[in-house]
Coordinates of C-alpha atoms and ligand atoms in Angstrom, one line a residue:
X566 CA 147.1 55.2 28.2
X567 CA 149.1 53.2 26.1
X568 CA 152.9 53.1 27.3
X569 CA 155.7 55.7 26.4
X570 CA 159.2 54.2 25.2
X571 CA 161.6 54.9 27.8
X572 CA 163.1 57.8 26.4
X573 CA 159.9 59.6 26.1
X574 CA 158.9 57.7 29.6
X575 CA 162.1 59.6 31.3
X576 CA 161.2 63.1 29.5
X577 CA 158.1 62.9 30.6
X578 CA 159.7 61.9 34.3
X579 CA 161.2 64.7 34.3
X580 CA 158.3 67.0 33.3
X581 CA 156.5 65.6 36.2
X582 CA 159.4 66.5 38.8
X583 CA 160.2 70.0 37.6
X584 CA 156.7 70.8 37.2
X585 CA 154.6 69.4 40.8
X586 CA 151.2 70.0 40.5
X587 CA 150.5 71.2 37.8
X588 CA 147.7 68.1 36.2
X589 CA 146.7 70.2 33.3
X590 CA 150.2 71.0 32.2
X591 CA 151.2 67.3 32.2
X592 CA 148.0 66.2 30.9
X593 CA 148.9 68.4 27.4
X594 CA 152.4 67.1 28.0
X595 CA 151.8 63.7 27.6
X596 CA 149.2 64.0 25.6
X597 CA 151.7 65.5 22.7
X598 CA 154.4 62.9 23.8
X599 CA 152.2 59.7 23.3
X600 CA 152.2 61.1 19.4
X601 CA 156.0 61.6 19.2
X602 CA 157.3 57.8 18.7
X603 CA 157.2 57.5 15.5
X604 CA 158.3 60.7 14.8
X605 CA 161.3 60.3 16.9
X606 CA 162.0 56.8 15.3
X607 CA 162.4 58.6 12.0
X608 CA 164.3 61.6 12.6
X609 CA 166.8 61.1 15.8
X610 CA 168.2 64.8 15.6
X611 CA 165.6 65.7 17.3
X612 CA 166.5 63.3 20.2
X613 CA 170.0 64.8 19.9
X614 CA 169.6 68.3 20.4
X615 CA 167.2 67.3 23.5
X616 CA 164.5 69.4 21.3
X617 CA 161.3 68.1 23.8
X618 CA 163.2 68.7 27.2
X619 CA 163.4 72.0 25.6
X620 CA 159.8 72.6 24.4
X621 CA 158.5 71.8 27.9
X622 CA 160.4 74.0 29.2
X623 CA 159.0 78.0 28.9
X624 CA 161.2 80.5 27.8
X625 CA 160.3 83.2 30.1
X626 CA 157.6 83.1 32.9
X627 CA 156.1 86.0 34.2
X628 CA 153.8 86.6 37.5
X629 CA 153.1 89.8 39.0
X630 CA 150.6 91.4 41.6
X631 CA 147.7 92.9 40.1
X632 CA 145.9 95.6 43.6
X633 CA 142.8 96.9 42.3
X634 CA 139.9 99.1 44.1
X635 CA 136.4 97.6 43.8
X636 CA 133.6 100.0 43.6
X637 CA 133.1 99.9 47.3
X638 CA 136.6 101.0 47.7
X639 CA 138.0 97.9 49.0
X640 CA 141.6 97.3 48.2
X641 CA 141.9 93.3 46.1
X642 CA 144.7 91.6 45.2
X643 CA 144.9 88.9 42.2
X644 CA 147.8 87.3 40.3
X645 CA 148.9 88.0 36.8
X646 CA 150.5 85.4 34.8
X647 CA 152.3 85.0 30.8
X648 CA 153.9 82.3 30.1
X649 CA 156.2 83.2 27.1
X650 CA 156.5 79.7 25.8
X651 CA 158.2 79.4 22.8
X652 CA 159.4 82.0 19.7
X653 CA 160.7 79.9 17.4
X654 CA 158.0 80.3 14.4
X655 CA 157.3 84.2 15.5
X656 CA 156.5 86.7 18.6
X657 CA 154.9 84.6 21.7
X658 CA 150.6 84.7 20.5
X659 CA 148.2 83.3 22.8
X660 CA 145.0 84.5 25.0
X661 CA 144.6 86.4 28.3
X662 CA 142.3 83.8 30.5
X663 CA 140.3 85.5 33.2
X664 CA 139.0 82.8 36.0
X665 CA 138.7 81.8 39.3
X666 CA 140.3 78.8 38.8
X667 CA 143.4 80.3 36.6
X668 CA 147.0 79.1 38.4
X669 CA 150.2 78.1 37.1
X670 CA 149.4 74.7 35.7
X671 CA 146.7 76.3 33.6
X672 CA 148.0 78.5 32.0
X673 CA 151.1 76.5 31.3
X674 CA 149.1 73.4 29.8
X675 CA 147.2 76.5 27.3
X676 CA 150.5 78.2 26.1
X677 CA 151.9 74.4 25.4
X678 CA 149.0 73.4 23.3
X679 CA 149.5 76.9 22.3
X680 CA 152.4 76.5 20.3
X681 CA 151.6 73.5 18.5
X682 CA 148.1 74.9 17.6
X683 CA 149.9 78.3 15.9
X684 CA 152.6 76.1 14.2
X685 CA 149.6 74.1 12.5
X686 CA 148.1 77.6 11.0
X687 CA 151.1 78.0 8.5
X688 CA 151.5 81.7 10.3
X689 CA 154.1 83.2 11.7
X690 CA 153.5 83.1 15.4
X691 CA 155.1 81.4 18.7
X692 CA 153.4 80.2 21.4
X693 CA 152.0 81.6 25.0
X694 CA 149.4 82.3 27.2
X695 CA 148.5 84.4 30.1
X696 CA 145.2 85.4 32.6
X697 CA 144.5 85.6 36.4
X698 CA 142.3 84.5 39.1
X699 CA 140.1 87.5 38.9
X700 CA 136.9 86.7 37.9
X701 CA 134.8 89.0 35.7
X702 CA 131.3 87.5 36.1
X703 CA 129.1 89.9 38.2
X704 CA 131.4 92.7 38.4
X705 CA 130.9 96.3 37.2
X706 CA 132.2 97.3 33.8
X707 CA 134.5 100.1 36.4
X708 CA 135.7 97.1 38.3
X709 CA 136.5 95.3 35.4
X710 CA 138.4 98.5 34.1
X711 CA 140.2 98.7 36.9
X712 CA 141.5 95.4 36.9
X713 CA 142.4 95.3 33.3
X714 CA 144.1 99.0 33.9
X715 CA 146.4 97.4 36.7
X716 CA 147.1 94.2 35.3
X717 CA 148.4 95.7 32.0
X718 CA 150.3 98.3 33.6
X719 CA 152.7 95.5 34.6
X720 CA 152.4 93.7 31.8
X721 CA 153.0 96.0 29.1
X722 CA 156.9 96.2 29.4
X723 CA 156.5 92.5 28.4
X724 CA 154.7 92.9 25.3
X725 CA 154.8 94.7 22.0
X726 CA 153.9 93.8 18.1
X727 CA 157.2 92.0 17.4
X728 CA 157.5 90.2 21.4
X729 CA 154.4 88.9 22.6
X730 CA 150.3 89.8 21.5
X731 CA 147.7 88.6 23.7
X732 CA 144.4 88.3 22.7
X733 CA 141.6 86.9 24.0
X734 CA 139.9 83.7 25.9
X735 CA 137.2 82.5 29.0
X736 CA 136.4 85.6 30.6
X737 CA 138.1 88.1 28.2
X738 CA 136.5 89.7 25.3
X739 CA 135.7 92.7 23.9
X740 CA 135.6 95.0 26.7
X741 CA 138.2 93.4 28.5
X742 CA 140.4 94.0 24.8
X743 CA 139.0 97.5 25.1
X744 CA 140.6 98.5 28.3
X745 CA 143.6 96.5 28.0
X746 CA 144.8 98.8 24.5
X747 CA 143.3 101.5 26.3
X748 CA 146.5 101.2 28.9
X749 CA 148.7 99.8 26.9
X750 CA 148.6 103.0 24.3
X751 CA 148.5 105.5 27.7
X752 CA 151.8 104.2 29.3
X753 CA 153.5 103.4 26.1
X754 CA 152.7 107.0 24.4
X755 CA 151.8 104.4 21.0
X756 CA 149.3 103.4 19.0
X757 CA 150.8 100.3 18.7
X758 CA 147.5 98.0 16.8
X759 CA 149.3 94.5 16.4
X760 CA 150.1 94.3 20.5
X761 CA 147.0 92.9 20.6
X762 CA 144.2 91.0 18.7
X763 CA 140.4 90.8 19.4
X764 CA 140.4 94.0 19.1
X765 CA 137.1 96.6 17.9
X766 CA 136.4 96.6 14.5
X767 CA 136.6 100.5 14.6
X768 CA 140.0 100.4 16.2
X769 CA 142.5 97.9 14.6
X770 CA 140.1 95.0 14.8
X771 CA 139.8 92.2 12.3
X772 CA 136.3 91.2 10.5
X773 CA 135.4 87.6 11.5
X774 CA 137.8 87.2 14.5
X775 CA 135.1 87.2 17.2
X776 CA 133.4 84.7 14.7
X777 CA 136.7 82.8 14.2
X778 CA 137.1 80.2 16.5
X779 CA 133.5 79.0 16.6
X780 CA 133.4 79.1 12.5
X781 CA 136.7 77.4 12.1
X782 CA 135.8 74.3 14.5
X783 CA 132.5 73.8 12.3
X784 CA 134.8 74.4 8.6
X785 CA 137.1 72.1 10.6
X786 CA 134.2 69.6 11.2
X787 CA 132.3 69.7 8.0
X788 CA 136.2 68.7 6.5
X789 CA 136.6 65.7 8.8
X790 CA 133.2 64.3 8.0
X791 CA 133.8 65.2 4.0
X792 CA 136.3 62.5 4.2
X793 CA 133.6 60.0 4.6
X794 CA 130.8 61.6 2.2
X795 CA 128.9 62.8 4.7
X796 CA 128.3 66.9 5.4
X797 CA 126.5 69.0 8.4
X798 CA 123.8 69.2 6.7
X799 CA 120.5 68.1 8.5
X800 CA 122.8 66.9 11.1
X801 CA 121.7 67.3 14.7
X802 CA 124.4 69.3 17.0
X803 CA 125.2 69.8 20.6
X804 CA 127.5 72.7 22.1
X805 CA 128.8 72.6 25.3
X806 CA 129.6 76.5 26.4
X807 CA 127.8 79.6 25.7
X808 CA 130.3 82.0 25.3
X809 CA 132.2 83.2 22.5
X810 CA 133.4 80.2 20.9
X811 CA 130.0 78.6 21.4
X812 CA 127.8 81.3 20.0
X813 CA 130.0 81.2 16.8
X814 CA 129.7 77.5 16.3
X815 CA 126.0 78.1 16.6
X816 CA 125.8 80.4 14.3
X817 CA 128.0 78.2 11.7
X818 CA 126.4 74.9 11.9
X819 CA 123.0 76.7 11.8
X820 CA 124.4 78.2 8.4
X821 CA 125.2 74.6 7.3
X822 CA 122.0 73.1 7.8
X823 CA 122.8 71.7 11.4
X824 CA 120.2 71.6 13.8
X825 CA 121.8 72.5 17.4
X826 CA 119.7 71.2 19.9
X827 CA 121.9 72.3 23.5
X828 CA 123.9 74.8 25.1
X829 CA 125.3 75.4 28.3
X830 CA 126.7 77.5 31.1
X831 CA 128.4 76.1 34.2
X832 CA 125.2 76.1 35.6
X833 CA 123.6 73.5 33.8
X834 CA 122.4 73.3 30.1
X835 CA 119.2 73.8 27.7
X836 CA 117.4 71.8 25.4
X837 CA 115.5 73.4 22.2
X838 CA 114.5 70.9 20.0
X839 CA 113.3 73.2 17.3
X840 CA 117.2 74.6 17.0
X841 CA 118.5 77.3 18.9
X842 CA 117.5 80.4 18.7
X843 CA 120.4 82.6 18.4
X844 CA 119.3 85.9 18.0
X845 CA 118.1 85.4 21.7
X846 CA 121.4 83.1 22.9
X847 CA 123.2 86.7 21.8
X848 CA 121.1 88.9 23.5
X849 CA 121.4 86.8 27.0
X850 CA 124.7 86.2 26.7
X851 CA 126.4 88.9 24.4
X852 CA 124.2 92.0 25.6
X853 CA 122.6 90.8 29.4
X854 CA 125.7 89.0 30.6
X855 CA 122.9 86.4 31.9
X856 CA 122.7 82.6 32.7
X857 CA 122.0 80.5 29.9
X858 CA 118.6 79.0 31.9
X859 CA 117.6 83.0 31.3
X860 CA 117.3 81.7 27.7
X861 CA 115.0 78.4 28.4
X862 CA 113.2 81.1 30.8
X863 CA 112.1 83.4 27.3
X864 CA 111.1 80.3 25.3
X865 CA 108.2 79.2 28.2
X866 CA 107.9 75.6 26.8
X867 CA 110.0 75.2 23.5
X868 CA 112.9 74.8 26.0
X869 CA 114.0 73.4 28.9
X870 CA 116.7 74.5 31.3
X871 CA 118.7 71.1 33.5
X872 CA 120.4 72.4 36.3
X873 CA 124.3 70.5 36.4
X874 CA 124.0 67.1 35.2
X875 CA 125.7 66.7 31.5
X876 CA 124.8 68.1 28.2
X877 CA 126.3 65.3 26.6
X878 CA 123.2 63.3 27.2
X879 CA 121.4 64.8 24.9
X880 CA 121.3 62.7 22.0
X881 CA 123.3 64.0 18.5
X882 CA 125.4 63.2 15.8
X883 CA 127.4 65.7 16.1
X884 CA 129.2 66.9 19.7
X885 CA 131.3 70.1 19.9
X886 CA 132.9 70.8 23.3
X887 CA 133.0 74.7 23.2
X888 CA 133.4 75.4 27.1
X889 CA 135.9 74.5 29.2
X890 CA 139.5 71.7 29.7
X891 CA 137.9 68.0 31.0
X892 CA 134.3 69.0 30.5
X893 CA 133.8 65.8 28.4
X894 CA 135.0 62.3 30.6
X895 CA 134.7 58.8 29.7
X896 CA 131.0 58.1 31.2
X897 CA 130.2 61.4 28.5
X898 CA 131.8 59.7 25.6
X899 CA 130.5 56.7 26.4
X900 CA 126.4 58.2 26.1
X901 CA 127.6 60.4 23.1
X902 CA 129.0 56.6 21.0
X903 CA 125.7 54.9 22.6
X904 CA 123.7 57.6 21.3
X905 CA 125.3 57.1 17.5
X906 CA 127.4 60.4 17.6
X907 CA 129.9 60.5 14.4
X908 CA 132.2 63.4 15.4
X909 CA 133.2 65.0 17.9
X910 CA 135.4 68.4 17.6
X911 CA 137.3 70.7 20.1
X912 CA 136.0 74.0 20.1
X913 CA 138.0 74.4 23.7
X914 CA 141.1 73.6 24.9
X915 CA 141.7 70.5 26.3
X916 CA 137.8 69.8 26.9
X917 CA 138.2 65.8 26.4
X918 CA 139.6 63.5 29.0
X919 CA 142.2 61.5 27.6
X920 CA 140.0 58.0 28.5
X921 CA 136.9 59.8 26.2
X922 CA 139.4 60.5 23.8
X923 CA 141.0 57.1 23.6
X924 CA 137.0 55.7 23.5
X925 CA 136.2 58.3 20.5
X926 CA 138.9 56.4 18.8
X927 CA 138.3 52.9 19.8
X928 CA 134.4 53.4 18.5
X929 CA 135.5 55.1 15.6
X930 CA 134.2 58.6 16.1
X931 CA 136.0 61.1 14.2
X932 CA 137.9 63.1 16.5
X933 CA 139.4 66.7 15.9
X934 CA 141.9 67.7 18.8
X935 CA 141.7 71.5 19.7
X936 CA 144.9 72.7 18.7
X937 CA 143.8 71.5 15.1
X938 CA 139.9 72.0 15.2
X939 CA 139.9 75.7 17.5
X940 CA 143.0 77.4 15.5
X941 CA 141.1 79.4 13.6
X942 CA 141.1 82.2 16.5
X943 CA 144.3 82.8 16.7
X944 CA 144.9 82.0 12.9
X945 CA 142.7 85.0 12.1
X946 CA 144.2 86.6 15.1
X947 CA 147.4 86.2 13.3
X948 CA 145.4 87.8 10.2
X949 CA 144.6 90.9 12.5
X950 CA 148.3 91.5 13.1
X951 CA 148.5 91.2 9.1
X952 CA 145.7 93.5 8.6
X953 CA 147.9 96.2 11.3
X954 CA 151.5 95.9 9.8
X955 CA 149.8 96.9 6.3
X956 CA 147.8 99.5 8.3
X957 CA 145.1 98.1 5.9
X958 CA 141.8 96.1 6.7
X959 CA 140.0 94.0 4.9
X960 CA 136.7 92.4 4.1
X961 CA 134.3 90.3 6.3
X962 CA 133.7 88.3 3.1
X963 CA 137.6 88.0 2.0
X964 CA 138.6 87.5 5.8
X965 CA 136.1 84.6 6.0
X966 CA 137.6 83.0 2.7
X967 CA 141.1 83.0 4.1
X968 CA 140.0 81.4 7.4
X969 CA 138.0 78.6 5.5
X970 CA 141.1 78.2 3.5
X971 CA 143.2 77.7 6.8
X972 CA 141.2 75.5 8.2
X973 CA 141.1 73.7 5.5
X974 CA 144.9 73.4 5.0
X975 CA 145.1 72.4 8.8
X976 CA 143.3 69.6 8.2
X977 CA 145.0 68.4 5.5
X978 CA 148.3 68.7 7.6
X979 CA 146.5 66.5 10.2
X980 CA 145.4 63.8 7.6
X981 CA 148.5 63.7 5.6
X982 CA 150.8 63.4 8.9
X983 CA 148.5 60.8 10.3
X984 CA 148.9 58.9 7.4
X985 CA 152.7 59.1 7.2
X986 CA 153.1 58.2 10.6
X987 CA 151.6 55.0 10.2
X988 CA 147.9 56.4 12.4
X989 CA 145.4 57.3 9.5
X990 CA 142.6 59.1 10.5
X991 CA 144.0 59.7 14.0
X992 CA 144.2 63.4 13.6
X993 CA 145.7 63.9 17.4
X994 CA 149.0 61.9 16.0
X995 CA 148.7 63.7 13.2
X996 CA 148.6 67.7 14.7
X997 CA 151.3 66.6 17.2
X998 CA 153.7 65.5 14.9
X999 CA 153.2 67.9 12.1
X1000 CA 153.1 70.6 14.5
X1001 CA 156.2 69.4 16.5
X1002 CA 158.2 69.0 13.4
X1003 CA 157.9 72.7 12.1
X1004 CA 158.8 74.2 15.6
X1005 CA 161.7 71.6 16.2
X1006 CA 163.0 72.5 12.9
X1007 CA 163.3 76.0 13.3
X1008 CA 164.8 75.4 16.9
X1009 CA 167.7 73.3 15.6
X1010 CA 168.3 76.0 12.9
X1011 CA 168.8 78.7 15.5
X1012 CA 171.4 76.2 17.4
X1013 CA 171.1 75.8 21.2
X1014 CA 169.0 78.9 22.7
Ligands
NDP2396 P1 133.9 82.6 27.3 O1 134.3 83.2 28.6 O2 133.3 83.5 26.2 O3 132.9 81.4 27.5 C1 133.2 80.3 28.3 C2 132.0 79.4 28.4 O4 132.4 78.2 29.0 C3 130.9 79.9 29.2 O5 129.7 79.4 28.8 C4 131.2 79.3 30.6 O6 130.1 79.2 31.5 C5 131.8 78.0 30.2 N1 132.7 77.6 31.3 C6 133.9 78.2 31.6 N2 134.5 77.6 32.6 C7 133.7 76.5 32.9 C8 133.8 75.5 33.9 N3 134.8 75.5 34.8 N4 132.8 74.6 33.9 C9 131.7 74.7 33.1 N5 131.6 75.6 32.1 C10 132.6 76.5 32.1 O7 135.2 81.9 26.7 P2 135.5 81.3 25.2 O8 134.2 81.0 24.5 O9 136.4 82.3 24.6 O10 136.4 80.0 25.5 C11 135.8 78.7 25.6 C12 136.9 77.7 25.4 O11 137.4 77.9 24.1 C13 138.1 77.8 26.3 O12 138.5 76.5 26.5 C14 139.1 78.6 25.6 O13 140.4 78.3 26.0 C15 138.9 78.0 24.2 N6 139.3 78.8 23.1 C16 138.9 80.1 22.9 C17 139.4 80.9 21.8 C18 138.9 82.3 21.6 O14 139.2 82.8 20.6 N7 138.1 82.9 22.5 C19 140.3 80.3 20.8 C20 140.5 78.9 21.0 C21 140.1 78.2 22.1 P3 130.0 80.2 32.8 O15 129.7 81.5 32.1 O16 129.0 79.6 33.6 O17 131.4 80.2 33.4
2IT2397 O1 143.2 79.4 22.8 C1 143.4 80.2 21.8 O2 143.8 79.9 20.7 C2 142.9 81.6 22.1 N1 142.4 81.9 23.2 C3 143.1 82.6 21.0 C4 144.5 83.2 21.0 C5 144.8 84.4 20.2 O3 145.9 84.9 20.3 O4 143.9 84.7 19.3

């Protein structure tokens, strides 16, 4: 890691102190702060008004109890967390993460990246994040209920359409969403649609916002390799995950004219040469709630299921990392450049390690950091709670165009940042310091809060 100055060394410091333990949250930290030389070179009000000690530090954190009955009648207790990060550009927006391995750190390292990401979209939303340790995987749709029942009747007196919106992410989707509004509209006495997004799309949900992270890290893809003539077309893709950002990024290189030859699950990944058959990847995963090798197990010998190891052996031109923070290291990027892989984009948060990262650039792979290349979910979240202030909804077709045009515009932020910071082409430097600028602008407008 190249070094900080030592103003941005001593902020950094400081994170580390007031924050002990928490890796992923100073792994996003510095990660942002390696991109903020120049910018602070060029405009030293931000140094001023101590604008980064301020960003790093949350504006609210909340963590409650969540007691729950299982369906044996056991009594379990998990931990609630939302971490209200920032509200300068609009209400806190950010997913509900539902894990085993959810604690502090994590969540605080997913609402940071969280505000940089929603300042990129244009919209108007702020930044945060929330989830528990509860883990939904092999659990009754009543247990799950029951959870999400007693984990939003804490949470609700937090929320609201104008305060903070949670949405979705690992482990939370459309029946978690469900059962969350469910509660929330109960205690509150109100059908209040724009508390949260991901919702139904017979109850206040948004066309192509299930689809919207996985499409909008393949529009934001096919842009980065535009810029050197080249498309998705013919190319061959692998994508790491299998859940809902996966799926979706499937589904849009395969509309492209990508061939995506692996997906995975925490147990271990598949191999389909012929292209993945999707139709089938839905039904395990969407309808059966199954393993991904339950899909290699259907195909006979067209595929083949590797228990652990790493997908990103598989030979491709194109790598998206849809599953999970640090699932792509160094020895992975070094197999993905060796097998000639030209681009690489962040479907997850976080998912490369900062060495792969650095090794992406140093080989010249284009790179598209998640808070740029994943922000179509919570952009077309952000069109959902459009769609529920008008009390209108629109088209899957029209919903589709303004996510391709966001994406689009987010990439252009990157690039043209990139390239006034003296890093073309480097689109992490470029999302940092676009992104940092818009929220630190607003902040010094509203004087010291
Ligand atoms: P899902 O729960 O739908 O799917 C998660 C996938 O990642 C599963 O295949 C899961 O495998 C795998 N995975 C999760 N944890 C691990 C782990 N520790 N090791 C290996 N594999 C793992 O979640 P999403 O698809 O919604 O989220 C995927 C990523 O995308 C996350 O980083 C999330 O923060 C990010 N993201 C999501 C957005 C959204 O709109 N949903 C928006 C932007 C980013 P298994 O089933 O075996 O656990
Ligand atoms: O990481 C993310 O951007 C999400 N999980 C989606 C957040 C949202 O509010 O739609």
């Amino acid at each position: 890691m190249p070094a900080l100055d030592s103003t941005l060394q001593s902020i950094y410091d400081l994170v580390l102190r007031r924050n002990p333990g928490e890796d992923e949250f100073h792994q996003a930290v510095r990660e942002v702060l390696d991109s903020l030389g120049p910018v602070m070179a060029k405009h030293p009000q931000y140094a001023d008004a101590r604008v980064i000690e301020r960003i790093c530090e949350p504006e609210r954190q909340i963590i409650f109890r969540v007691p729950w009955t299982d369906d044996r009648g056991r009594i379990e207790i998990h931990r609630g967390f939302r971490v209200e990060f920032n509200s300068a550009l609009g209400p806190y927006k950010g997913g509900l993460r539902f894990h085993p391995s959810v604690y502090l750190g994590i969540v605080k390292f997913l609402g940071f990246e969280q505000i940089f990401k929603n300042a990129l979209t244009g919209l108007p939303i702020g930044g945060g994040k929330g989830g528990s340790d509860f883990d939904p995987k092999g659990r009754s749709d009543g247990e799950v209920m029951r959870f999400c029942q007693s984990f939003m009747t804490e949470l609700y007196r937090h929320l609201g359409e104008y305060t903070d919106v949670p949405a979705g992410d690992i482990g939370v989707g459309g029946r978690e969403i469900g059962y969350l509004f469910g509660q929330y509209k109960r205690i509150t006495n109100r059908y209040e649609s724009g508390v949260l997004t991901g919702k139904g799309l017979g109850w206040g949900g948004s066309p192509v916002r299930k689809e919207a992270t996985g499409y909008g890290a393949v529009f934001f893809t096919d842009e980065m390799l535009r810029t050197r003539g080249q498309s998705l077309d013919g190319r061959t893709v692998v994508v790491s995950g299998s859940g809902n950002v996966a799926i979706y990024a499937v589904e849009k290189a395969q509309q492209l004219g990508a061939t995506v030859v692996a997906v995975s699950d925490s147990g271990g990944y598949v191999v389909d040469e012929k292209g993945i058959d999707l139709e089938l990847l839905k039904e395990v995963k969407e309808q059966r709630r199954e393993r991904v090798s339950a899909y290699a197990d259907a195909l006979g010998e067209r595929a083949r299921h590797v228990a652990g190891g790493s997908i990103w052996d598989v030979p491709c031109e194109v790598a998206l990392p849809c599953a999970t923070q640090n699932e792509l290291d160094e020895a992975a990027a070094r197999a993905l450049v060796a097998n000639g892989c030209l681009a690489v984009a962040e479907g997850a948060n976080m998912p490369t390690t900062p060495a792969a990262a650095k090794l992406f650039g140093e080989a010249g792979v284009l790179f598209g950091p998640g808070k740029a290349a994943n922000a179509g979910g919570v952009a077309t979240s952000a069109l959902e709670m459009q769609q529920n202030a008008s009390r209108d909804s629109w088209t899957h077709e029209y919903t589709e165009e303004r996510l391709g045009e966001i994406m689009r515009g987010i990439h252009e932020r990157c690039a043209a940042a990139a390239e006034e910071y003296g890093a073309p082409g480097n689109y992490v430097l470029g999302a940092n310091a676009s992104a940092f600028i818009q929220v630190a602008d607003a902040m010094l407008a509203f004087g010291v809060i």
